[in-house]
Coordinates of C-alpha atoms and ligand atoms in Angstrom, one line a residue:
M1 CA 114.7 137.9 90.3
A2 CA 118.2 138.2 88.9
G3 CA 120.6 139.3 91.5
M4 CA 122.9 142.1 92.4
N5 CA 126.4 142.8 93.5
I6 CA 126.8 145.7 96.0
L7 CA 129.9 147.5 94.8
A8 CA 130.0 150.1 97.6
T9 CA 127.9 151.8 100.2
G10 CA 127.9 155.2 101.8
S11 CA 126.0 157.2 104.3
C12 CA 125.7 160.7 105.7
L13 CA 124.3 161.8 109.0
P14 CA 123.9 165.5 109.8
E15 CA 126.4 166.8 112.3
R16 CA 123.9 167.9 114.9
T17 CA 122.9 165.2 117.4
V18 CA 119.8 165.6 119.5
T19 CA 119.8 163.3 122.6
N20 CA 116.7 162.1 124.4
E21 CA 117.8 164.1 127.4
E22 CA 117.8 167.3 125.2
L23 CA 114.2 166.5 124.0
S24 CA 113.1 166.1 127.6
H25 CA 113.9 169.8 128.2
S26 CA 111.1 170.9 125.8
L27 CA 108.7 167.9 126.0
D28 CA 107.1 165.9 128.7
T29 CA 109.2 162.8 128.1
S30 CA 112.4 161.2 129.4
D31 CA 115.4 159.3 128.2
E32 CA 114.2 156.3 130.1
W33 CA 110.7 156.3 128.4
I34 CA 112.2 156.7 124.9
R35 CA 115.0 154.2 125.3
S36 CA 112.9 151.5 127.0
R37 CA 110.0 151.7 124.4
T38 CA 112.1 152.1 121.3
G39 CA 115.9 151.6 121.8
I40 CA 116.6 155.1 120.5
A41 CA 119.1 157.2 122.5
A42 CA 119.7 160.1 120.0
R43 CA 119.0 161.1 116.4
H44 CA 120.7 163.5 113.9
I45 CA 118.8 166.6 112.8
A46 CA 119.7 168.5 109.6
E47 CA 120.4 172.2 110.1
G48 CA 120.9 174.1 106.9
Q49 CA 121.3 170.9 104.9
T50 CA 118.8 169.8 102.2
T51 CA 117.6 166.3 101.5
A52 CA 119.4 166.4 98.1
G53 CA 122.6 167.6 99.9
L54 CA 122.5 164.7 102.3
A55 CA 121.8 162.3 99.4
A56 CA 124.7 163.6 97.3
Q57 CA 127.0 163.4 100.3
A58 CA 126.0 159.7 100.9
A59 CA 126.5 159.1 97.2
R60 CA 130.0 160.6 97.2
C61 CA 130.9 158.5 100.2
A62 CA 129.8 155.3 98.3
L63 CA 131.8 156.5 95.3
K64 CA 134.9 156.9 97.4
K65 CA 134.6 153.2 98.5
A66 CA 133.9 151.9 94.9
P67 CA 136.3 149.3 93.5
A68 CA 139.5 150.7 92.0
G69 CA 138.9 151.9 88.4
F70 CA 135.2 152.5 88.9
D71 CA 134.2 155.8 87.2
V72 CA 131.1 157.8 88.1
S73 CA 130.1 157.8 84.4
E74 CA 129.4 154.0 84.8
I75 CA 126.2 154.9 86.7
G76 CA 123.3 154.5 84.3
L77 CA 120.4 154.9 86.8
I78 CA 119.7 156.9 90.0
V79 CA 116.7 156.0 92.1
C80 CA 116.1 157.9 95.4
A81 CA 113.6 156.8 98.1
T82 CA 112.3 159.8 99.9
I83 CA 109.1 161.2 101.4
T84 CA 110.8 164.5 102.2
P85 CA 112.2 165.9 98.9
D86 CA 113.2 169.5 98.9
D87 CA 111.0 170.3 95.9
H88 CA 107.9 168.5 94.5
T89 CA 109.9 168.4 91.2
P90 CA 112.6 168.0 90.0
G91 CA 113.1 165.0 92.4
C92 CA 115.9 164.4 94.7
A93 CA 117.5 161.8 92.3
C94 CA 117.6 164.5 89.6
Q95 CA 119.4 166.9 91.9
V96 CA 121.9 164.2 92.8
Q97 CA 122.5 163.5 89.1
K98 CA 123.3 167.2 88.6
E99 CA 125.5 167.4 91.7
L100 CA 127.6 164.4 90.6
G101 CA 128.0 166.1 87.1
L102 CA 126.2 163.2 85.3
D103 CA 125.0 163.8 81.9
G104 CA 121.6 163.2 80.2
S105 CA 122.3 159.6 79.4
V106 CA 121.4 158.8 83.0
L107 CA 117.8 158.2 84.2
A108 CA 117.0 159.6 87.7
F109 CA 113.7 159.5 89.6
D110 CA 112.3 159.3 93.1
V111 CA 110.2 156.6 94.8
N112 CA 107.7 157.5 97.6
G113 CA 107.4 154.3 99.6
A114 CA 108.0 155.8 103.0
C115 CA 110.0 153.4 105.2
S116 CA 109.7 150.6 102.6
G117 CA 110.8 153.0 99.9
F118 CA 114.5 152.1 99.7
V119 CA 113.9 148.3 99.4
M120 CA 111.3 149.2 96.7
A121 CA 113.8 151.4 95.0
L122 CA 116.3 148.6 95.0
Q123 CA 113.8 146.2 93.5
I124 CA 112.9 148.7 90.8
A125 CA 116.5 149.4 89.9
L126 CA 117.3 145.7 89.6
S127 CA 114.3 145.2 87.3
M128 CA 115.4 148.0 85.1
L129 CA 119.2 147.3 84.8
E130 CA 120.7 144.9 82.2
D131 CA 123.4 142.5 83.4
G132 CA 126.5 144.3 84.3
Q133 CA 125.0 147.8 84.5
T134 CA 125.2 149.9 87.6
A135 CA 122.7 151.9 89.5
L136 CA 123.1 154.4 92.4
V137 CA 120.2 153.7 94.8
I138 CA 119.7 156.2 97.6
G139 CA 117.5 156.7 100.6
A140 CA 117.4 160.3 101.9
E141 CA 115.2 162.0 104.4
R142 CA 114.8 165.2 106.3
L143 CA 112.0 164.0 108.5
S144 CA 112.6 166.9 110.9
S145 CA 110.8 169.1 108.4
I146 CA 107.5 167.1 108.7
L147 CA 107.4 166.6 112.5
D148 CA 105.3 168.3 115.0
W149 CA 108.0 169.0 117.6
S150 CA 105.3 169.4 120.3
D151 CA 103.9 165.9 119.8
R152 CA 105.9 163.6 122.0
S153 CA 104.4 160.5 120.6
T154 CA 106.0 161.0 117.2
C155 CA 108.8 163.5 117.2
V156 CA 111.1 161.5 119.5
L157 CA 111.0 158.5 117.1
F158 CA 112.5 160.1 113.9
G159 CA 115.8 161.5 112.5
D160 CA 117.4 162.8 109.3
G161 CA 120.1 161.2 107.2
A162 CA 120.9 159.5 103.9
G163 CA 122.5 156.2 102.7
A164 CA 123.5 155.1 99.2
L165 CA 124.4 151.9 97.4
L166 CA 126.2 151.3 94.2
V167 CA 124.7 148.2 92.8
Q168 CA 125.5 146.1 89.7
K169 CA 123.0 143.7 88.2
D170 CA 124.6 140.2 88.3
S171 CA 122.3 137.5 86.8
R172 CA 124.6 134.8 88.2
R173 CA 123.4 135.6 91.6
C174 CA 119.9 135.2 93.1
V175 CA 117.8 137.7 94.8
K176 CA 114.4 137.0 96.4
A177 CA 112.1 140.0 96.5
Y178 CA 108.7 140.7 98.1
A179 CA 106.5 143.8 98.5
R180 CA 102.9 144.8 98.9
T181 CA 100.8 147.7 100.3
L182 CA 97.6 147.6 102.3
P183 CA 95.5 150.6 101.7
D184 CA 92.8 149.6 104.2
K185 CA 95.3 150.2 107.0
A186 CA 96.5 153.6 105.6
D187 CA 95.0 155.6 108.4
L188 CA 97.4 154.1 111.0
L189 CA 100.3 156.3 109.6
R190 CA 100.0 159.4 107.6
A191 CA 101.9 162.6 106.8
P192 CA 99.5 164.9 105.0
A193 CA 100.8 167.4 102.4
S194 CA 100.3 170.3 104.8
G195 CA 100.8 168.6 108.1
A196 CA 103.1 166.5 110.3
I197 CA 103.5 162.7 110.7
A198 CA 100.6 161.3 112.7
M199 CA 100.6 157.7 113.8
K200 CA 98.7 155.1 115.8
G201 CA 101.8 153.6 117.3
S202 CA 100.5 150.3 118.7
G203 CA 98.7 149.4 115.4
V204 CA 101.8 150.1 113.4
F205 CA 103.8 148.0 115.9
R206 CA 101.6 145.0 115.4
F207 CA 101.7 145.5 111.6
A208 CA 105.4 145.7 111.6
V209 CA 105.9 142.4 113.3
K210 CA 103.4 140.6 110.9
A211 CA 105.1 142.3 107.9
F212 CA 108.5 140.9 109.0
S213 CA 107.0 137.3 109.1
E214 CA 105.3 137.7 105.8
I215 CA 108.6 138.9 104.2
Y216 CA 110.5 136.1 105.9
E217 CA 108.1 133.4 104.7
H218 CA 108.3 134.7 101.1
C219 CA 112.0 135.4 100.8
V220 CA 113.7 133.0 103.2
E221 CA 111.5 130.0 103.7
T222 CA 111.1 129.2 100.0
E223 CA 113.2 127.0 97.6
G224 CA 116.3 128.5 96.1
P225 CA 120.1 128.7 96.3
L226 CA 120.1 130.9 99.4
K227 CA 120.1 129.4 103.0
N228 CA 116.8 128.9 104.7
R229 CA 118.1 130.9 107.6
P230 CA 119.7 134.3 107.1
D231 CA 123.3 135.0 108.3
A232 CA 122.4 138.7 108.7
V233 CA 119.1 140.6 109.1
I234 CA 119.0 144.4 108.3
C235 CA 115.6 145.6 109.5
H236 CA 114.1 149.0 109.0
Q237 CA 115.4 150.8 112.1
A238 CA 112.1 151.9 113.7
N239 CA 112.0 150.3 117.1
L240 CA 114.3 147.8 118.8
R241 CA 111.3 146.0 120.4
I242 CA 109.8 145.4 116.9
M243 CA 113.1 143.8 115.7
E244 CA 113.4 141.7 118.8
K245 CA 109.8 140.4 118.6
A246 CA 110.1 139.7 114.9
C247 CA 113.4 137.9 115.1
R248 CA 112.2 135.9 118.1
S249 CA 109.1 134.7 116.3
H250 CA 111.4 133.0 113.7
G251 CA 113.9 131.6 116.2
L252 CA 116.6 134.2 115.2
G253 CA 118.9 135.6 117.9
M254 CA 119.5 139.3 118.0
D255 CA 123.2 138.6 117.2
C256 CA 122.3 138.3 113.5
C257 CA 120.2 141.5 113.5
F258 CA 122.1 144.8 112.9
V259 CA 121.0 147.7 115.1
C260 CA 122.0 151.3 114.6
L261 CA 118.7 153.2 115.6
D262 CA 120.2 153.9 119.0
H263 CA 122.1 156.9 117.3
T264 CA 120.0 157.4 114.2
G265 CA 116.3 157.1 115.2
N266 CA 113.9 156.1 112.5
T267 CA 115.1 157.8 109.2
A268 CA 112.3 156.2 107.1
G269 CA 113.6 155.6 103.5
A270 CA 117.2 156.3 104.6
S271 CA 117.2 153.7 107.4
I272 CA 118.1 150.5 105.5
P273 CA 121.0 152.0 103.4
I274 CA 122.4 153.8 106.5
A275 CA 122.2 150.5 108.4
L276 CA 123.8 148.6 105.5
D277 CA 126.6 151.0 105.3
E278 CA 127.3 150.9 109.0
A279 CA 126.9 147.1 109.1
I280 CA 129.6 146.8 106.3
S281 CA 132.0 149.4 107.7
S282 CA 131.8 147.9 111.2
G283 CA 132.6 144.4 109.9
F284 CA 129.2 143.0 111.0
L285 CA 128.2 142.2 107.4
Q286 CA 130.8 140.3 105.5
R287 CA 131.0 139.0 101.9
G288 CA 129.3 135.7 101.4
M289 CA 126.6 136.3 104.1
D290 CA 123.0 135.6 103.2
T291 CA 121.3 138.9 104.1
L292 CA 117.7 139.8 104.6
L293 CA 116.5 143.4 104.2
T294 CA 113.0 143.9 105.7
A295 CA 111.1 147.1 105.7
F296 CA 107.6 148.3 106.6
G297 CA 106.0 151.7 106.7
S298 CA 103.3 154.1 105.6
G299 CA 100.9 152.8 103.0
L300 CA 100.8 150.6 104.9
S301 CA 103.6 149.0 103.0
M302 CA 106.1 146.2 103.4
A303 CA 109.2 145.3 101.2
G304 CA 111.9 142.7 101.6
L305 CA 115.0 141.5 99.7
Y306 CA 117.1 138.4 100.4
F307 CA 120.5 138.2 98.8
R308 CA 124.1 137.0 99.2
Y309 CA 126.4 139.8 100.1
Ligands
ACO1 N1 107.3 160.2 126.4 C1 106.5 159.8 127.5 N2 105.3 159.3 127.3 C2 104.8 159.2 126.0 C3 105.7 159.5 124.9 C4 106.9 160.0 125.2 N3 107.8 160.4 124.2 N4 104.9 159.2 123.8 C5 103.8 158.7 124.2 N5 103.7 158.7 125.5 C6 102.6 158.2 126.4 C7 101.3 158.3 125.7 O1 100.7 159.6 125.8 C8 100.5 157.2 126.3 O2 100.1 157.7 127.6 P1 98.6 157.3 128.1 O3 98.6 155.8 128.3 O4 98.5 158.1 129.4 O5 97.7 157.8 127.1 C9 101.6 156.2 126.7 O6 102.8 156.8 126.6 C10 101.6 155.1 125.7 O7 102.5 154.2 126.2 P2 102.6 152.7 125.6 O8 101.3 152.1 125.2 O9 103.4 151.9 126.6 O10 103.5 152.9 124.3 P3 104.0 151.8 123.4 O11 104.7 150.8 124.2 O12 102.9 151.4 122.4 O13 105.1 152.6 122.6 C11 105.6 153.5 120.4 C12 104.8 153.7 121.7 C13 107.0 153.6 120.8 C14 105.2 154.6 119.5 C15 105.3 152.1 119.8 O14 103.9 151.9 119.7 C16 105.9 152.0 118.4 O15 107.1 152.0 118.3 N6 105.1 151.8 117.4 C17 105.6 151.6 116.1 C18 105.9 152.9 115.5 C19 106.7 152.8 114.3 O16 107.5 151.9 114.1 N7 106.6 153.8 113.4 C20 107.4 153.8 112.3 C21 106.6 154.0 111.1 S1 107.7 154.3 109.9 C22 107.1 155.3 108.7 O17 106.6 154.9 107.7 C23 107.2 156.8 108.9

């Protein structure tokens, strides 16, 4: 697949932080249980903010960091990964298009790929762009709106937020992409239209570790100009133990794996772009590093992308 140049990243986390300790007041749980099983210490919960509002704020944040001279009118495509849009239609991407004052020459649409959605959205954007054209690719979620706050086995895992990337298609660079969905495993993780997220946690855990390996084999351990060992790994931020087990199985130390779920929880489609933004802002991810994005989620689905940042 022809490659990409990430021009800028941005993210937006709602102001309100809910700690494990706070959850233990209303649920039969504890900071120790949540932290030791998942690595999560806190999550952000939107109060009075919409999914499109979070998405637009992440997009503005990315635009502020764009290279000098970049104009918002250079965006030709907006793709937003979300399973929690404010409305069935128009989609979140269309609302961001309006918020940013972009005219009708721009195409905007949403992708429903759950936690793999952002990587899928990036793959779709790259396949639609011509060389040199720019897309705004967003992941935005308000998962708090589809949680059963009395179900301790799910609600402690998730959070709200948004992340955005300004990406330019660059055919001189190489990107390795992989994605697939497994409908026979769909029952392990569902969020019905009129209900809350329900999950068989241990089955999803096992799938996630296998999905990492499958993505790694297809994207990293194949011929091409990129290194056969990534400098940086940005996993879907669902569970620290999943990341540790997956990295260990390929001989990767956790020093190459970026972790921010301690303060975000699992933000589904928003998790990878938030992690990318934080990895870049903190200096963890530097230009020239061969970087692997790996995601898994409902569907069940998996999606990966390997590129040089
Ligand atoms: N606090 C205290 N106890 C709890 C909690 C809680 N918050 N939640 C569940 N428990 C209890 C259960 O009731 C169960 O008790 P029982 O044995 O008496 O029935 C017990 O803890 C289960 O414990 P473990 O088997 O040790 O749990 P496990 O180590 O499997 O961890 C977890 C559970 C964290 C959910 C894990 O399986 C996991 O992370 N799975 C992957 C989930 C995931 O990544 N989902 C993301 C999907 S992304 C998307 O597309 C939306």
